[in-house]
């Protein structure tokens, strides 16, 4: 079974430039999560999707961040414009659904973003 | 809001030594508890989890964790570590779908 796929793995951009990250969850997983992991810290949830609906985006900085999950499968996270403080690893995770609190989240390898 | 505190930032030990990583959380309700591991160059993987029942949980690769409700703790242990246990370990807590992670502990095992 293929795991969560993310691309690109690394991205270096200059500040004020836009950037986008792509995630393909495990087949059949209805719930998709985007996390941000700053250096020396644990992942922090940015947004959660149930199918194509963003059901929790309370931690997403909406002035510059946006996300979409068209058709309830792949998802894209965008930053425009990027700031120096956005340098971090962006993780995507998926789980079957949220009907059970016992849901295990499976994580992708992440995209390491460096903003210069 | 729930928060997770991991006691050690970096632990260095020799092969065959015993390992214990501390984790405390703050949340008054029912929680589910997890330990995730991230080996060098790899993605986060679930090591073990606790939802209910026996507070001593066995995980993969010889790891175990003990949930002590009165202390709001979920410490990870391994009696004898191997060089391949070098990794970053994250404690996490959820009360539904939302995982809250600790800052992580880097474990370096010297051969």
PDB file of C-alpha atoms in Angstrom:
ATOM      1  CA  UNK A   1       0.000   0.000   0.000  1.00  0.00           C
ATOM      2  CA  UNK A   2       1.395   3.378  -0.970  1.00  0.00           C
ATOM      3  CA  UNK A   3       1.784   5.893   1.790  1.00  0.00           C
ATOM      4  CA  UNK A   4       1.033   9.596   1.808  1.00  0.00           C
ATOM      5  CA  UNK A   5       2.852  11.268  -1.056  1.00  0.00           C
ATOM      6  CA  UNK A   6       4.056  14.849  -0.935  1.00  0.00           C
ATOM      7  CA  UNK A   7       5.883  17.027  -3.405  1.00  0.00           C
ATOM      8  CA  UNK A   8       8.193  18.729  -3.674  1.00  0.00           C
ATOM      9  CA  UNK A   9      10.413  17.387  -0.905  1.00  0.00           C
ATOM     10  CA  UNK A  10      12.430  20.591  -0.752  1.00  0.00           C
ATOM     11  CA  UNK A  11      11.713  24.126  -1.854  1.00  0.00           C
ATOM     12  CA  UNK A  12      13.851  27.245  -1.621  1.00  0.00           C
ATOM     13  CA  UNK A  13      12.291  30.576  -2.507  1.00  0.00           C
ATOM     14  CA  UNK A  14      12.850  34.238  -1.875  1.00  0.00           C
ATOM     15  CA  UNK A  15      10.511  36.119   0.405  1.00  0.00           C
ATOM     16  CA  UNK A  16       7.387  37.555  -1.169  1.00  0.00           C
ATOM     17  CA  UNK A  17       7.312  34.742  -3.718  1.00  0.00           C
ATOM     18  CA  UNK A  18       4.405  32.302  -3.858  1.00  0.00           C
ATOM     19  CA  UNK A  19       4.810  28.593  -3.153  1.00  0.00           C
ATOM     20  CA  UNK A  20       2.566  25.552  -3.316  1.00  0.00           C
ATOM     21  CA  UNK A  21       2.747  22.104  -1.799  1.00  0.00           C
ATOM     22  CA  UNK A  22       0.919  19.035  -3.029  1.00  0.00           C
ATOM     23  CA  UNK A  23      -0.332  16.016  -1.125  1.00  0.00           C
ATOM     24  CA  UNK A  24      -1.850  12.734  -2.231  1.00  0.00           C
ATOM     25  CA  UNK A  25      -3.305  10.818   0.736  1.00  0.00           C
ATOM     26  CA  UNK A  26      -3.568   7.095   1.173  1.00  0.00           C
ATOM     27  CA  UNK A  27      -6.253   5.666  -1.060  1.00  0.00           C
ATOM     28  CA  UNK A  28      -9.603   5.545   0.702  1.00  0.00           C
ATOM     29  CA  UNK A  29      -8.641   7.999   3.431  1.00  0.00           C
ATOM     30  CA  UNK A  30     -11.339  10.635   3.694  1.00  0.00           C
ATOM     31  CA  UNK A  31      -9.629  12.862   6.239  1.00  0.00           C
ATOM     32  CA  UNK A  32      -6.607  14.929   5.297  1.00  0.00           C
ATOM     33  CA  UNK A  33      -4.493  17.153   7.503  1.00  0.00           C
ATOM     34  CA  UNK A  34      -1.843  19.775   6.874  1.00  0.00           C
ATOM     35  CA  UNK A  35       0.668  20.427   9.642  1.00  0.00           C
ATOM     36  CA  UNK A  36       3.564  22.835   9.978  1.00  0.00           C
ATOM     37  CA  UNK A  37       6.655  21.789  11.890  1.00  0.00           C
ATOM     38  CA  UNK A  38       9.055  24.525  12.906  1.00  0.00           C
ATOM     39  CA  UNK A  39      12.645  23.678  13.748  1.00  0.00           C
ATOM     40  CA  UNK A  40      12.921  22.069  17.166  1.00  0.00           C
ATOM     41  CA  UNK A  41       9.175  21.757  17.622  1.00  0.00           C
ATOM     42  CA  UNK A  42       6.469  19.221  17.055  1.00  0.00           C
ATOM     43  CA  UNK A  43       3.973  19.451  14.186  1.00  0.00           C
ATOM     44  CA  UNK A  44       1.082  21.907  14.555  1.00  0.00           C
ATOM     45  CA  UNK A  45      -2.194  21.468  12.746  1.00  0.00           C
ATOM     46  CA  UNK A  46      -3.005  24.048  10.079  1.00  0.00           C
ATOM     47  CA  UNK A  47      -6.136  22.631   8.493  1.00  0.00           C
ATOM     48  CA  UNK A  48      -8.213  19.471   8.402  1.00  0.00           C
ATOM     49  CA  UNK A  49     -10.408  18.245   5.568  1.00  0.00           C
ATOM     50  CA  UNK A  50     -13.255  15.783   5.659  1.00  0.00           C
ATOM     51  CA  UNK A  51     -13.537  14.811   2.002  1.00  0.00           C
ATOM     52  CA  UNK A  52     -13.537  18.164   0.184  1.00  0.00           C
ATOM     53  CA  UNK A  53     -14.763  20.221   3.136  1.00  0.00           C
ATOM     54  CA  UNK A  54     -12.344  22.167   5.328  1.00  0.00           C
ATOM     55  CA  UNK A  55     -13.848  21.438   8.746  1.00  0.00           C
ATOM     56  CA  UNK A  56     -11.122  23.015  10.874  1.00  0.00           C
ATOM     57  CA  UNK A  57      -8.991  25.831   9.523  1.00  0.00           C
ATOM     58  CA  UNK A  58      -8.798  27.812  12.738  1.00  0.00           C
ATOM     59  CA  UNK A  59      -4.994  27.647  12.826  1.00  0.00           C
ATOM     60  CA  UNK A  60      -4.466  28.568   9.183  1.00  0.00           C
ATOM     61  CA  UNK A  61      -3.108  32.119   8.698  1.00  0.00           C
ATOM     62  CA  UNK A  62      -5.707  33.098   6.163  1.00  0.00           C
ATOM     63  CA  UNK A  63      -4.078  36.339   5.085  1.00  0.00           C
ATOM     64  CA  UNK A  64      -1.413  34.450   3.174  1.00  0.00           C
ATOM     65  CA  UNK A  65      -2.209  30.749   3.375  1.00  0.00           C
ATOM     66  CA  UNK A  66      -4.848  28.917   1.395  1.00  0.00           C
ATOM     67  CA  UNK A  67      -5.657  25.290   0.809  1.00  0.00           C
ATOM     68  CA  UNK A  68      -7.942  23.255  -1.346  1.00  0.00           C
ATOM     69  CA  UNK A  69      -8.945  19.663  -1.736  1.00  0.00           C
ATOM     70  CA  UNK A  70     -10.886  19.423  -4.931  1.00  0.00           C
ATOM     71  CA  UNK A  71     -12.765  16.152  -5.438  1.00  0.00           C
ATOM     72  CA  UNK A  72     -11.855  15.106  -1.915  1.00  0.00           C
ATOM     73  CA  UNK A  73      -8.582  13.395  -2.808  1.00  0.00           C
ATOM     74  CA  UNK A  74      -5.412  15.401  -3.522  1.00  0.00           C
ATOM     75  CA  UNK A  75      -4.791  18.631  -1.687  1.00  0.00           C
ATOM     76  CA  UNK A  76      -2.724  21.732  -2.285  1.00  0.00           C
ATOM     77  CA  UNK A  77      -1.462  24.161   0.325  1.00  0.00           C
ATOM     78  CA  UNK A  78      -0.378  27.580  -0.911  1.00  0.00           C
ATOM     79  CA  UNK A  79       1.482  30.486   0.629  1.00  0.00           C
ATOM     80  CA  UNK A  80       1.355  33.868  -1.072  1.00  0.00           C
ATOM     81  CA  UNK A  81       3.440  35.818  -0.403  1.00  0.00           C
ATOM     82  CA  UNK A  82       5.946  33.813   1.625  1.00  0.00           C
ATOM     83  CA  UNK A  83       7.703  35.394   4.595  1.00  0.00           C
ATOM     84  CA  UNK A  84      10.973  34.470   6.288  1.00  0.00           C
ATOM     85  CA  UNK A  85       9.056  33.001   9.223  1.00  0.00           C
ATOM     86  CA  UNK A  86       7.320  30.506   6.961  1.00  0.00           C
ATOM     87  CA  UNK A  87      10.486  28.428   6.739  1.00  0.00           C
ATOM     88  CA  UNK A  88       9.457  25.063   8.150  1.00  0.00           C
ATOM     89  CA  UNK A  89       8.541  21.515   7.192  1.00  0.00           C
ATOM     90  CA  UNK A  90       4.978  21.182   5.922  1.00  0.00           C
ATOM     91  CA  UNK A  91       3.507  17.788   6.636  1.00  0.00           C
ATOM     92  CA  UNK A  92       0.463  16.151   5.162  1.00  0.00           C
ATOM     93  CA  UNK A  93      -1.325  13.322   6.949  1.00  0.00           C
ATOM     94  CA  UNK A  94      -4.393  11.266   6.254  1.00  0.00           C
ATOM     95  CA  UNK A  95      -6.713   8.968   8.140  1.00  0.00           C
ATOM     96  CA  UNK A  96      -9.726   6.853   7.260  1.00  0.00           C
ATOM     97  CA  UNK A  97     -12.330   9.206   8.704  1.00  0.00           C
ATOM     98  CA  UNK A  98     -13.136  10.957  11.953  1.00  0.00           C
ATOM     99  CA  UNK A  99     -16.061   8.813  12.940  1.00  0.00           C
ATOM    100  CA  UNK A 100     -13.794   7.118  15.401  1.00  0.00           C
ATOM    101  CA  UNK A 101     -11.485   8.887  17.785  1.00  0.00           C
ATOM    102  CA  UNK A 102      -9.159   5.930  17.363  1.00  0.00           C
ATOM    103  CA  UNK A 103      -8.142   7.077  13.941  1.00  0.00           C
ATOM    104  CA  UNK A 104      -4.477   6.682  13.203  1.00  0.00           C
ATOM    105  CA  UNK A 105      -2.968   9.463  11.196  1.00  0.00           C
ATOM    106  CA  UNK A 106      -0.403   8.469   8.562  1.00  0.00           C
ATOM    107  CA  UNK A 107       2.160  11.093   7.713  1.00  0.00           C
ATOM    108  CA  UNK A 108       3.917  11.923   4.491  1.00  0.00           C
ATOM    109  CA  UNK A 109       7.633  12.766   4.237  1.00  0.00           C
ATOM    110  CA  UNK A 110       6.966  16.506   4.308  1.00  0.00           C
ATOM    111  CA  UNK A 111       8.127  19.465   2.246  1.00  0.00           C
ATOM    112  CA  UNK A 112      11.014  21.433   3.697  1.00  0.00           C
ATOM    113  CA  UNK A 113      10.526  25.094   2.801  1.00  0.00           C
ATOM    114  CA  UNK A 114      13.327  27.605   3.069  1.00  0.00           C
ATOM    115  CA  UNK A 115      12.473  31.255   2.551  1.00  0.00           C
ATOM    116  CA  UNK A 116      15.476  33.497   1.878  1.00  0.00           C
TER     117      UNK A 116
ATOM    118  CA  UNK B   1      -6.545  23.727  24.970  1.00  0.00           C
ATOM    119  CA  UNK B   2      -4.352  20.729  25.432  1.00  0.00           C
ATOM    120  CA  UNK B   3      -0.572  20.927  25.631  1.00  0.00           C
ATOM    121  CA  UNK B   4       2.193  18.368  25.709  1.00  0.00           C
ATOM    122  CA  UNK B   5       5.530  18.665  27.459  1.00  0.00           C
ATOM    123  CA  UNK B   6       8.502  16.435  26.759  1.00  0.00           C
ATOM    124  CA  UNK B   7      11.145  16.564  29.448  1.00  0.00           C
ATOM    125  CA  UNK B   8      14.302  16.055  27.457  1.00  0.00           C
ATOM    126  CA  UNK B   9      15.401  17.782  24.301  1.00  0.00           C
ATOM    127  CA  UNK B  10      18.327  15.493  23.532  1.00  0.00           C
ATOM    128  CA  UNK B  11      19.310  12.165  25.048  1.00  0.00           C
ATOM    129  CA  UNK B  12      22.589  10.421  24.290  1.00  0.00           C
ATOM    130  CA  UNK B  13      23.210   6.864  25.412  1.00  0.00           C
ATOM    131  CA  UNK B  14      25.140   3.738  24.537  1.00  0.00           C
ATOM    132  CA  UNK B  15      23.795   0.551  23.018  1.00  0.00           C
ATOM    133  CA  UNK B  16      22.147  -1.795  25.504  1.00  0.00           C
ATOM    134  CA  UNK B  17      21.382   1.078  27.873  1.00  0.00           C
ATOM    135  CA  UNK B  18      17.822   1.576  29.038  1.00  0.00           C
ATOM    136  CA  UNK B  19      15.780   4.466  27.726  1.00  0.00           C
ATOM    137  CA  UNK B  20      12.984   6.421  29.329  1.00  0.00           C
ATOM    138  CA  UNK B  21      11.476   9.534  27.769  1.00  0.00           C
ATOM    139  CA  UNK B  22       9.123  11.650  29.808  1.00  0.00           C
ATOM    140  CA  UNK B  23       5.855  13.097  28.524  1.00  0.00           C
ATOM    141  CA  UNK B  24       3.278  15.109  30.438  1.00  0.00           C
ATOM    142  CA  UNK B  25       0.111  16.601  29.085  1.00  0.00           C
ATOM    143  CA  UNK B  26      -2.430  19.088  30.275  1.00  0.00           C
ATOM    144  CA  UNK B  27      -6.034  18.325  29.496  1.00  0.00           C
ATOM    145  CA  UNK B  28      -8.875  17.641  31.844  1.00  0.00           C
ATOM    146  CA  UNK B  29     -10.959  15.323  29.715  1.00  0.00           C
ATOM    147  CA  UNK B  30     -10.532  11.929  28.154  1.00  0.00           C
ATOM    148  CA  UNK B  31      -7.498  11.758  25.915  1.00  0.00           C
ATOM    149  CA  UNK B  32      -5.861   9.367  23.540  1.00  0.00           C
ATOM    150  CA  UNK B  33      -2.082   9.183  23.795  1.00  0.00           C
ATOM    151  CA  UNK B  34       0.530   8.423  21.187  1.00  0.00           C
ATOM    152  CA  UNK B  35       4.239   8.161  20.663  1.00  0.00           C
ATOM    153  CA  UNK B  36       5.522   8.806  17.161  1.00  0.00           C
ATOM    154  CA  UNK B  37       9.056   8.231  15.924  1.00  0.00           C
ATOM    155  CA  UNK B  38      10.928   9.844  13.073  1.00  0.00           C
ATOM    156  CA  UNK B  39      14.054   8.028  11.943  1.00  0.00           C
ATOM    157  CA  UNK B  40      16.672  10.064  10.051  1.00  0.00           C
ATOM    158  CA  UNK B  41      15.403  10.864   6.580  1.00  0.00           C
ATOM    159  CA  UNK B  42      12.069   9.164   7.139  1.00  0.00           C
ATOM    160  CA  UNK B  43       8.547  10.279   7.870  1.00  0.00           C
ATOM    161  CA  UNK B  44       6.723  10.218  11.201  1.00  0.00           C
ATOM    162  CA  UNK B  45       5.575   6.736  12.184  1.00  0.00           C
ATOM    163  CA  UNK B  46       3.328   5.564  14.985  1.00  0.00           C
ATOM    164  CA  UNK B  47       5.269   3.743  17.699  1.00  0.00           C
ATOM    165  CA  UNK B  48       2.401   2.988  20.065  1.00  0.00           C
ATOM    166  CA  UNK B  49      -0.919   4.330  21.266  1.00  0.00           C
ATOM    167  CA  UNK B  50      -3.170   4.255  24.292  1.00  0.00           C
ATOM    168  CA  UNK B  51      -6.933   4.659  24.218  1.00  0.00           C
ATOM    169  CA  UNK B  52      -8.218   2.708  27.207  1.00  0.00           C
ATOM    170  CA  UNK B  53      -7.684  -0.437  29.228  1.00  0.00           C
ATOM    171  CA  UNK B  54      -4.306  -1.646  30.435  1.00  0.00           C
ATOM    172  CA  UNK B  55      -2.210   1.468  31.111  1.00  0.00           C
ATOM    173  CA  UNK B  56       0.935  -0.361  30.064  1.00  0.00           C
ATOM    174  CA  UNK B  57       1.041  -0.336  26.285  1.00  0.00           C
ATOM    175  CA  UNK B  58       3.354  -2.392  24.114  1.00  0.00           C
ATOM    176  CA  UNK B  59       4.484  -0.991  20.806  1.00  0.00           C
ATOM    177  CA  UNK B  60       6.727  -1.923  17.946  1.00  0.00           C
ATOM    178  CA  UNK B  61      10.468  -2.571  18.206  1.00  0.00           C
ATOM    179  CA  UNK B  62      10.368  -3.392  21.919  1.00  0.00           C
ATOM    180  CA  UNK B  63       9.026  -0.044  23.087  1.00  0.00           C
ATOM    181  CA  UNK B  64       6.409   0.328  25.775  1.00  0.00           C
ATOM    182  CA  UNK B  65       4.701   3.231  27.481  1.00  0.00           C
ATOM    183  CA  UNK B  66       2.844   3.628  30.740  1.00  0.00           C
ATOM    184  CA  UNK B  67      -0.149   5.889  31.193  1.00  0.00           C
ATOM    185  CA  UNK B  68      -0.391   7.299  34.718  1.00  0.00           C
ATOM    186  CA  UNK B  69      -3.625   9.241  34.842  1.00  0.00           C
ATOM    187  CA  UNK B  70      -2.971  10.857  38.221  1.00  0.00           C
ATOM    188  CA  UNK B  71       0.285  12.297  36.938  1.00  0.00           C
ATOM    189  CA  UNK B  72      -0.973  13.178  33.447  1.00  0.00           C
ATOM    190  CA  UNK B  73       2.024  11.277  32.131  1.00  0.00           C
ATOM    191  CA  UNK B  74       2.716   8.847  29.310  1.00  0.00           C
ATOM    192  CA  UNK B  75       6.390   7.922  29.510  1.00  0.00           C
ATOM    193  CA  UNK B  76       8.110   5.853  26.852  1.00  0.00           C
ATOM    194  CA  UNK B  77      10.558   3.098  27.763  1.00  0.00           C
ATOM    195  CA  UNK B  78      12.831   0.560  26.160  1.00  0.00           C
ATOM    196  CA  UNK B  79      14.953  -1.781  28.321  1.00  0.00           C
ATOM    197  CA  UNK B  80      17.869  -2.069  25.889  1.00  0.00           C
ATOM    198  CA  UNK B  81      18.372   0.318  22.998  1.00  0.00           C
ATOM    199  CA  UNK B  82      20.089  -0.367  19.711  1.00  0.00           C
ATOM    200  CA  UNK B  83      21.979   1.925  17.387  1.00  0.00           C
ATOM    201  CA  UNK B  84      18.970   1.785  15.048  1.00  0.00           C
ATOM    202  CA  UNK B  85      16.824   3.485  17.706  1.00  0.00           C
ATOM    203  CA  UNK B  86      18.561   6.755  16.919  1.00  0.00           C
ATOM    204  CA  UNK B  87      15.653   9.001  15.997  1.00  0.00           C
ATOM    205  CA  UNK B  88      13.412  11.807  17.128  1.00  0.00           C
ATOM    206  CA  UNK B  89      10.529  10.817  19.368  1.00  0.00           C
ATOM    207  CA  UNK B  90       7.298  12.770  19.694  1.00  0.00           C
ATOM    208  CA  UNK B  91       4.606  12.395  22.302  1.00  0.00           C
ATOM    209  CA  UNK B  92       1.124  13.413  21.148  1.00  0.00           C
ATOM    210  CA  UNK B  93      -2.298  13.792  22.690  1.00  0.00           C
ATOM    211  CA  UNK B  94      -5.717  13.913  21.088  1.00  0.00           C
ATOM    212  CA  UNK B  95      -9.204  14.276  22.442  1.00  0.00           C
ATOM    213  CA  UNK B  96     -10.858  13.715  19.084  1.00  0.00           C
ATOM    214  CA  UNK B  97      -9.153  14.048  15.757  1.00  0.00           C
ATOM    215  CA  UNK B  98      -6.753  16.839  16.655  1.00  0.00           C
ATOM    216  CA  UNK B  99      -3.253  15.733  17.585  1.00  0.00           C
ATOM    217  CA  UNK B 100      -1.197  18.025  19.799  1.00  0.00           C
ATOM    218  CA  UNK B 101       2.496  17.183  19.725  1.00  0.00           C
ATOM    219  CA  UNK B 102       5.295  17.786  22.152  1.00  0.00           C
ATOM    220  CA  UNK B 103       8.499  19.435  20.959  1.00  0.00           C
ATOM    221  CA  UNK B 104      10.211  16.086  20.511  1.00  0.00           C
ATOM    222  CA  UNK B 105      13.240  14.373  22.020  1.00  0.00           C
ATOM    223  CA  UNK B 106      16.241  13.542  19.882  1.00  0.00           C
ATOM    224  CA  UNK B 107      17.738  10.219  20.915  1.00  0.00           C
ATOM    225  CA  UNK B 108      21.258   9.387  19.833  1.00  0.00           C
ATOM    226  CA  UNK B 109      22.485   5.857  20.482  1.00  0.00           C
ATOM    227  CA  UNK B 110      26.221   5.344  20.319  1.00  0.00           C
ATOM    228  CA  UNK B 111      27.447   2.003  19.041  1.00  0.00           C
TER     229      UNK B 111
END
